[in-house]
PDB file of C-alpha atoms in Angstrom:
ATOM      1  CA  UNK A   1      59.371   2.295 -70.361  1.00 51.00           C
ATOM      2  CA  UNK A   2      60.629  -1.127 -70.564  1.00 52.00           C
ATOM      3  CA  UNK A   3      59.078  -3.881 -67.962  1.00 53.00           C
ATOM      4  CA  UNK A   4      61.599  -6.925 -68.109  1.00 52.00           C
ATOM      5  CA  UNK A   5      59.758  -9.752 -67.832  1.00 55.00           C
ATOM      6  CA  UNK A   6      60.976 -13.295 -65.995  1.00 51.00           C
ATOM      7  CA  UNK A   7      60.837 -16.646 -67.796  1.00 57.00           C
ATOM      8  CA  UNK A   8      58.024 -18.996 -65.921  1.00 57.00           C
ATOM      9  CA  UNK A   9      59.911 -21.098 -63.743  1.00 58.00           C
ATOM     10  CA  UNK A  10      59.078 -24.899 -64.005  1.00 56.00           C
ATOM     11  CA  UNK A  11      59.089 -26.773 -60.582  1.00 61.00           C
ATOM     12  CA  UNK A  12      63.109 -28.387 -60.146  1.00 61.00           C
ATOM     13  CA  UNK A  13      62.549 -32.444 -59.546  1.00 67.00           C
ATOM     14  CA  UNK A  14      64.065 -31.829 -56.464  1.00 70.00           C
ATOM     15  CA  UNK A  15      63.236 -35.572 -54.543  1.00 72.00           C
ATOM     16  CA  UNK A  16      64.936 -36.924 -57.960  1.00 70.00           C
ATOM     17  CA  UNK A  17      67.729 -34.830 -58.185  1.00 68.00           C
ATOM     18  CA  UNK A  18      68.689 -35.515 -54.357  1.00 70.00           C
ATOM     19  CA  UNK A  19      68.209 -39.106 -55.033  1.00 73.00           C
ATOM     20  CA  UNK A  20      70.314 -38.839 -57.830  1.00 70.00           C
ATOM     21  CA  UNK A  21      72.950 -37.219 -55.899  1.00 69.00           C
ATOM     22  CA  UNK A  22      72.898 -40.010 -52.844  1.00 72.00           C
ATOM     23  CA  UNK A  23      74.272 -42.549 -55.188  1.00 72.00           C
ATOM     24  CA  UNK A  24      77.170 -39.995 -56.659  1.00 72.00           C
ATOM     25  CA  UNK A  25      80.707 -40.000 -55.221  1.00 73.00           C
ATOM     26  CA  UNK A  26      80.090 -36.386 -54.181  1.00 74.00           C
ATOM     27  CA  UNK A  27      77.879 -37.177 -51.277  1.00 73.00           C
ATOM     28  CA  UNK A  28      80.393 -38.453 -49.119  1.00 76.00           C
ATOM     29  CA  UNK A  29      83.280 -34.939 -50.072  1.00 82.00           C
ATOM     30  CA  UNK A  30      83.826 -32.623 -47.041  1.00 86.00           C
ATOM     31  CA  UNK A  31      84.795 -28.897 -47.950  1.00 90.00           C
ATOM     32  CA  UNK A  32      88.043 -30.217 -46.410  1.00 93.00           C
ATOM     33  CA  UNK A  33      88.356 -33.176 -49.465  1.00 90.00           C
ATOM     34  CA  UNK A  34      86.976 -30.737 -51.985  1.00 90.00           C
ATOM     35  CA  UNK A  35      89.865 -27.784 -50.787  1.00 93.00           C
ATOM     36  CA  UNK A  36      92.805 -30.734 -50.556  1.00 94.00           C
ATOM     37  CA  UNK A  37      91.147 -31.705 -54.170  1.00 95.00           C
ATOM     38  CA  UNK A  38      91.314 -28.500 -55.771  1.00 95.00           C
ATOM     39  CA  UNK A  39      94.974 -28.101 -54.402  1.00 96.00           C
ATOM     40  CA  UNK A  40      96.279 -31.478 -55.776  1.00 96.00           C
ATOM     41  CA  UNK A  41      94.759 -30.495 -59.309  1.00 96.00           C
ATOM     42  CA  UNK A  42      96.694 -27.049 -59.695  1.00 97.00           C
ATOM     43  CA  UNK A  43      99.432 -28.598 -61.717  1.00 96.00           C
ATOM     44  CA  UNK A  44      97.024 -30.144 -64.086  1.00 97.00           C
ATOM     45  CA  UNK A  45      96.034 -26.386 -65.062  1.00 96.00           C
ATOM     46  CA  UNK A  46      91.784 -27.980 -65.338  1.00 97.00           C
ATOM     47  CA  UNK A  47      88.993 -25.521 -66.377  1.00 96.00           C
ATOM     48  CA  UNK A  48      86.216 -25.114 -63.849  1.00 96.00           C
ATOM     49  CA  UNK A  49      83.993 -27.562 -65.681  1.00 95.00           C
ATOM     50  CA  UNK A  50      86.757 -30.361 -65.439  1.00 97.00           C
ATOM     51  CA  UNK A  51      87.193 -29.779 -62.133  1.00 95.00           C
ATOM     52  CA  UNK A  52      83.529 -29.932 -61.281  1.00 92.00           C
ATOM     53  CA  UNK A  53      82.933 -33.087 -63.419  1.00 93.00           C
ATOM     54  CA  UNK A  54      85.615 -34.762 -61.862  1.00 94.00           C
ATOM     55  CA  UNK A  55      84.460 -34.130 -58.672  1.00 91.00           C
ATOM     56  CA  UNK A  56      81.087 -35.579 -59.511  1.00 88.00           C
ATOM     57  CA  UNK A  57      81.451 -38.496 -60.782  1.00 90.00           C
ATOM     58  CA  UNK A  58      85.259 -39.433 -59.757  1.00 93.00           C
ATOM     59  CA  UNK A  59      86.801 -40.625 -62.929  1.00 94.00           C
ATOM     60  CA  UNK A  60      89.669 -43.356 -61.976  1.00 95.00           C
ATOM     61  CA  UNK A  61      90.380 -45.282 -65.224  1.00 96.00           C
ATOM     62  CA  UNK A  62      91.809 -43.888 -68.596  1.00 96.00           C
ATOM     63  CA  UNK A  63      88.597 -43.996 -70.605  1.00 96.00           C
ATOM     64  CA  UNK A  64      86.494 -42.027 -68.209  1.00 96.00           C
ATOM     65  CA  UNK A  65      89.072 -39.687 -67.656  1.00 97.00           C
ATOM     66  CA  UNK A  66      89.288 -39.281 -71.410  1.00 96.00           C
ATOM     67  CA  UNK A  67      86.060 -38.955 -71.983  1.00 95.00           C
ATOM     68  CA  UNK A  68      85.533 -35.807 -68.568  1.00 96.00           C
ATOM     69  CA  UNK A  69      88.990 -34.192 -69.697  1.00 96.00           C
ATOM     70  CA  UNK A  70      89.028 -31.752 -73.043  1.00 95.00           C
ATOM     71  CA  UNK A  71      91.383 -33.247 -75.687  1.00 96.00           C
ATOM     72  CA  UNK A  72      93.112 -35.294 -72.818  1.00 95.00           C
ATOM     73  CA  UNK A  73      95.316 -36.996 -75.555  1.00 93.00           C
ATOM     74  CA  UNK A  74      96.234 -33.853 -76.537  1.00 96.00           C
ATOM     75  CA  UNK A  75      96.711 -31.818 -73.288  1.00 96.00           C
ATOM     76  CA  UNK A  76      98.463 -35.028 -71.143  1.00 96.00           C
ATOM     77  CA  UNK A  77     100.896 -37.546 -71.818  1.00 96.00           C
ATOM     78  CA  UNK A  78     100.801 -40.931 -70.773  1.00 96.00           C
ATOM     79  CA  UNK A  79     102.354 -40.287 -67.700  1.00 97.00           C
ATOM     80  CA  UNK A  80     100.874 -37.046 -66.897  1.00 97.00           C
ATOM     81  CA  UNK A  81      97.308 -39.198 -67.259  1.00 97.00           C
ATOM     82  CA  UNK A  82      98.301 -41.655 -64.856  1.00 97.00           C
ATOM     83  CA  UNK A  83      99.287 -39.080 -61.841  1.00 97.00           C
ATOM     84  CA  UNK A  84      96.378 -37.234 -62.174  1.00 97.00           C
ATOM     85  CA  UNK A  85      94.529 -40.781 -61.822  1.00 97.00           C
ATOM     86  CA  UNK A  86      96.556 -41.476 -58.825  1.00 97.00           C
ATOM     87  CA  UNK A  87      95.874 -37.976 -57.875  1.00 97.00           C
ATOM     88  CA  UNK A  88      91.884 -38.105 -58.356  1.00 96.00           C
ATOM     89  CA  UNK A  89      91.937 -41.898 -56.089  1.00 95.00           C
ATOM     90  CA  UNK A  90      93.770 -40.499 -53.141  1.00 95.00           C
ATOM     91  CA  UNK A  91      92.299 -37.086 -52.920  1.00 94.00           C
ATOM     92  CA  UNK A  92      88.581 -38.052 -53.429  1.00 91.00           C
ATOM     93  CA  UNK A  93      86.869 -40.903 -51.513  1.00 88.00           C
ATOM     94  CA  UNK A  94      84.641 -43.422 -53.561  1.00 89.00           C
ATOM     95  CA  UNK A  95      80.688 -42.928 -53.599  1.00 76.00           C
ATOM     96  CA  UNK A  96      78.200 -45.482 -52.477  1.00 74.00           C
ATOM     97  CA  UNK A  97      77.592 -46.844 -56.143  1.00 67.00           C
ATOM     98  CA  UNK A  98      81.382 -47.263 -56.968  1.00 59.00           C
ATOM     99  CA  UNK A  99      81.742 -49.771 -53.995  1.00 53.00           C
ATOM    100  CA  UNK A 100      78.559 -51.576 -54.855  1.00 49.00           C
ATOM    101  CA  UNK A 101      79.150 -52.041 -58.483  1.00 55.00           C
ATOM    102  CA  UNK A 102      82.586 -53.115 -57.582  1.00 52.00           C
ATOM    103  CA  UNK A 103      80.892 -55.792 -55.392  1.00 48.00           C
ATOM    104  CA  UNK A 104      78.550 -56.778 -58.813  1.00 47.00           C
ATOM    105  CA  UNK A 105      80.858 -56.803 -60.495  1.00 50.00           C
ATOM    106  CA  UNK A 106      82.974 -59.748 -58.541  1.00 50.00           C
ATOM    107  CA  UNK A 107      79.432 -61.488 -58.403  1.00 47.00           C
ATOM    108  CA  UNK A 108      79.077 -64.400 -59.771  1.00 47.00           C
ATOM    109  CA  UNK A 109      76.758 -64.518 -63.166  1.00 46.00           C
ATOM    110  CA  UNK A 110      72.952 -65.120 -62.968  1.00 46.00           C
ATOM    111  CA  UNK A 111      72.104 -67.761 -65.550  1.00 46.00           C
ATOM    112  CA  UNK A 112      69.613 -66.127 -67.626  1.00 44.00           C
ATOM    113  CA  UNK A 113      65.681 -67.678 -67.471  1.00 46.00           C
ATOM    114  CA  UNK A 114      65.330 -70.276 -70.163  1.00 43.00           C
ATOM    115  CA  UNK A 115      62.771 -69.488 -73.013  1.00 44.00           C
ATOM    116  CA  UNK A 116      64.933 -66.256 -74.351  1.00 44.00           C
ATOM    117  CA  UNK A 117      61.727 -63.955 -75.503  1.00 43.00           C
ATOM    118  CA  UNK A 118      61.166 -59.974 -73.851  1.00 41.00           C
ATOM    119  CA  UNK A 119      60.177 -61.367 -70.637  1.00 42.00           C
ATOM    120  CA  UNK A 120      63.408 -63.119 -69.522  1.00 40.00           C
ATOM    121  CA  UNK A 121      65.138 -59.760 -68.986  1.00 41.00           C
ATOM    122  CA  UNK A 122      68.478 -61.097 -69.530  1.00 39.00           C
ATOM    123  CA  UNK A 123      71.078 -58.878 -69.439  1.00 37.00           C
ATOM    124  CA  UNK A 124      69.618 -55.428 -70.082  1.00 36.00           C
ATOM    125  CA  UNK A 125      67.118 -55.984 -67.107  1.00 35.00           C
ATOM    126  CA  UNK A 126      70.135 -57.140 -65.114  1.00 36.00           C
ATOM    127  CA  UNK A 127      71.901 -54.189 -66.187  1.00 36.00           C
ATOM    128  CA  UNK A 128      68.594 -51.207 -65.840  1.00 37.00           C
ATOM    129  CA  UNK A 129      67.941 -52.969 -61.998  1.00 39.00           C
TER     130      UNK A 129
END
């Protein structure tokens, strides 16, 4: 007789992962957004794993769309690219880190502490905070 045996299941980060997931723009989809999504992205013939990745992080300019989409040079044309962007930013609602980097982004810079050296930070500590 054969006993199957199960792989030793390591404890999921779960505090991280739902942290993780607060700052996403798929914390604030209904099933409602997600069903209206799903229906606006038929004619954009998406596998399952575009679709999901989309949903996730809410790609809304060319390169990140690009970069989610399977040869999306290949697959869309320009204009093609551009309703399906349209189609993404009125179907799914922005997360709580789009509008805040938004608002950093309009900021003013920070002059950067004088001395230069690794404990200034500069712009990589700006940019990790």
């Amino acid at each position: 007789t054969h006993t199957h045996t199960h792989p030793i299941l390591l404890p999921f980060p779960l505090p991280q992962t739902s942290e993780f997931l607060k700052k996403r723009p798929c914390c604030v989809q209904s099933p409602e957004i997600i069903a209206n999504f799903l229906q606006k992205m038929l004619p954009f013939q998406l596998t399952k794993a575009e679709k999901l990745m989309i949903l996730n992080d809410r790609p809304v300019t060319v390169p990140e769309v690009t970069l989610t989409i399977e040869d999306c040079q290949e697959r869309f044309s320009d204009e093609t690219l551009a309703d399906l962007i349209r189609a993404i930013k009125e179907t799914l609602p922005e997360g709580p880190d789009t509008a805040r980097n938004r608002t950093t982004a309009a900021a003013p810079a920070v002059p950067a502490a004088r001395g230069g050296g690794a404990q200034s930070g500069g712009a990589a500590a700006a940019a990790a905070a």
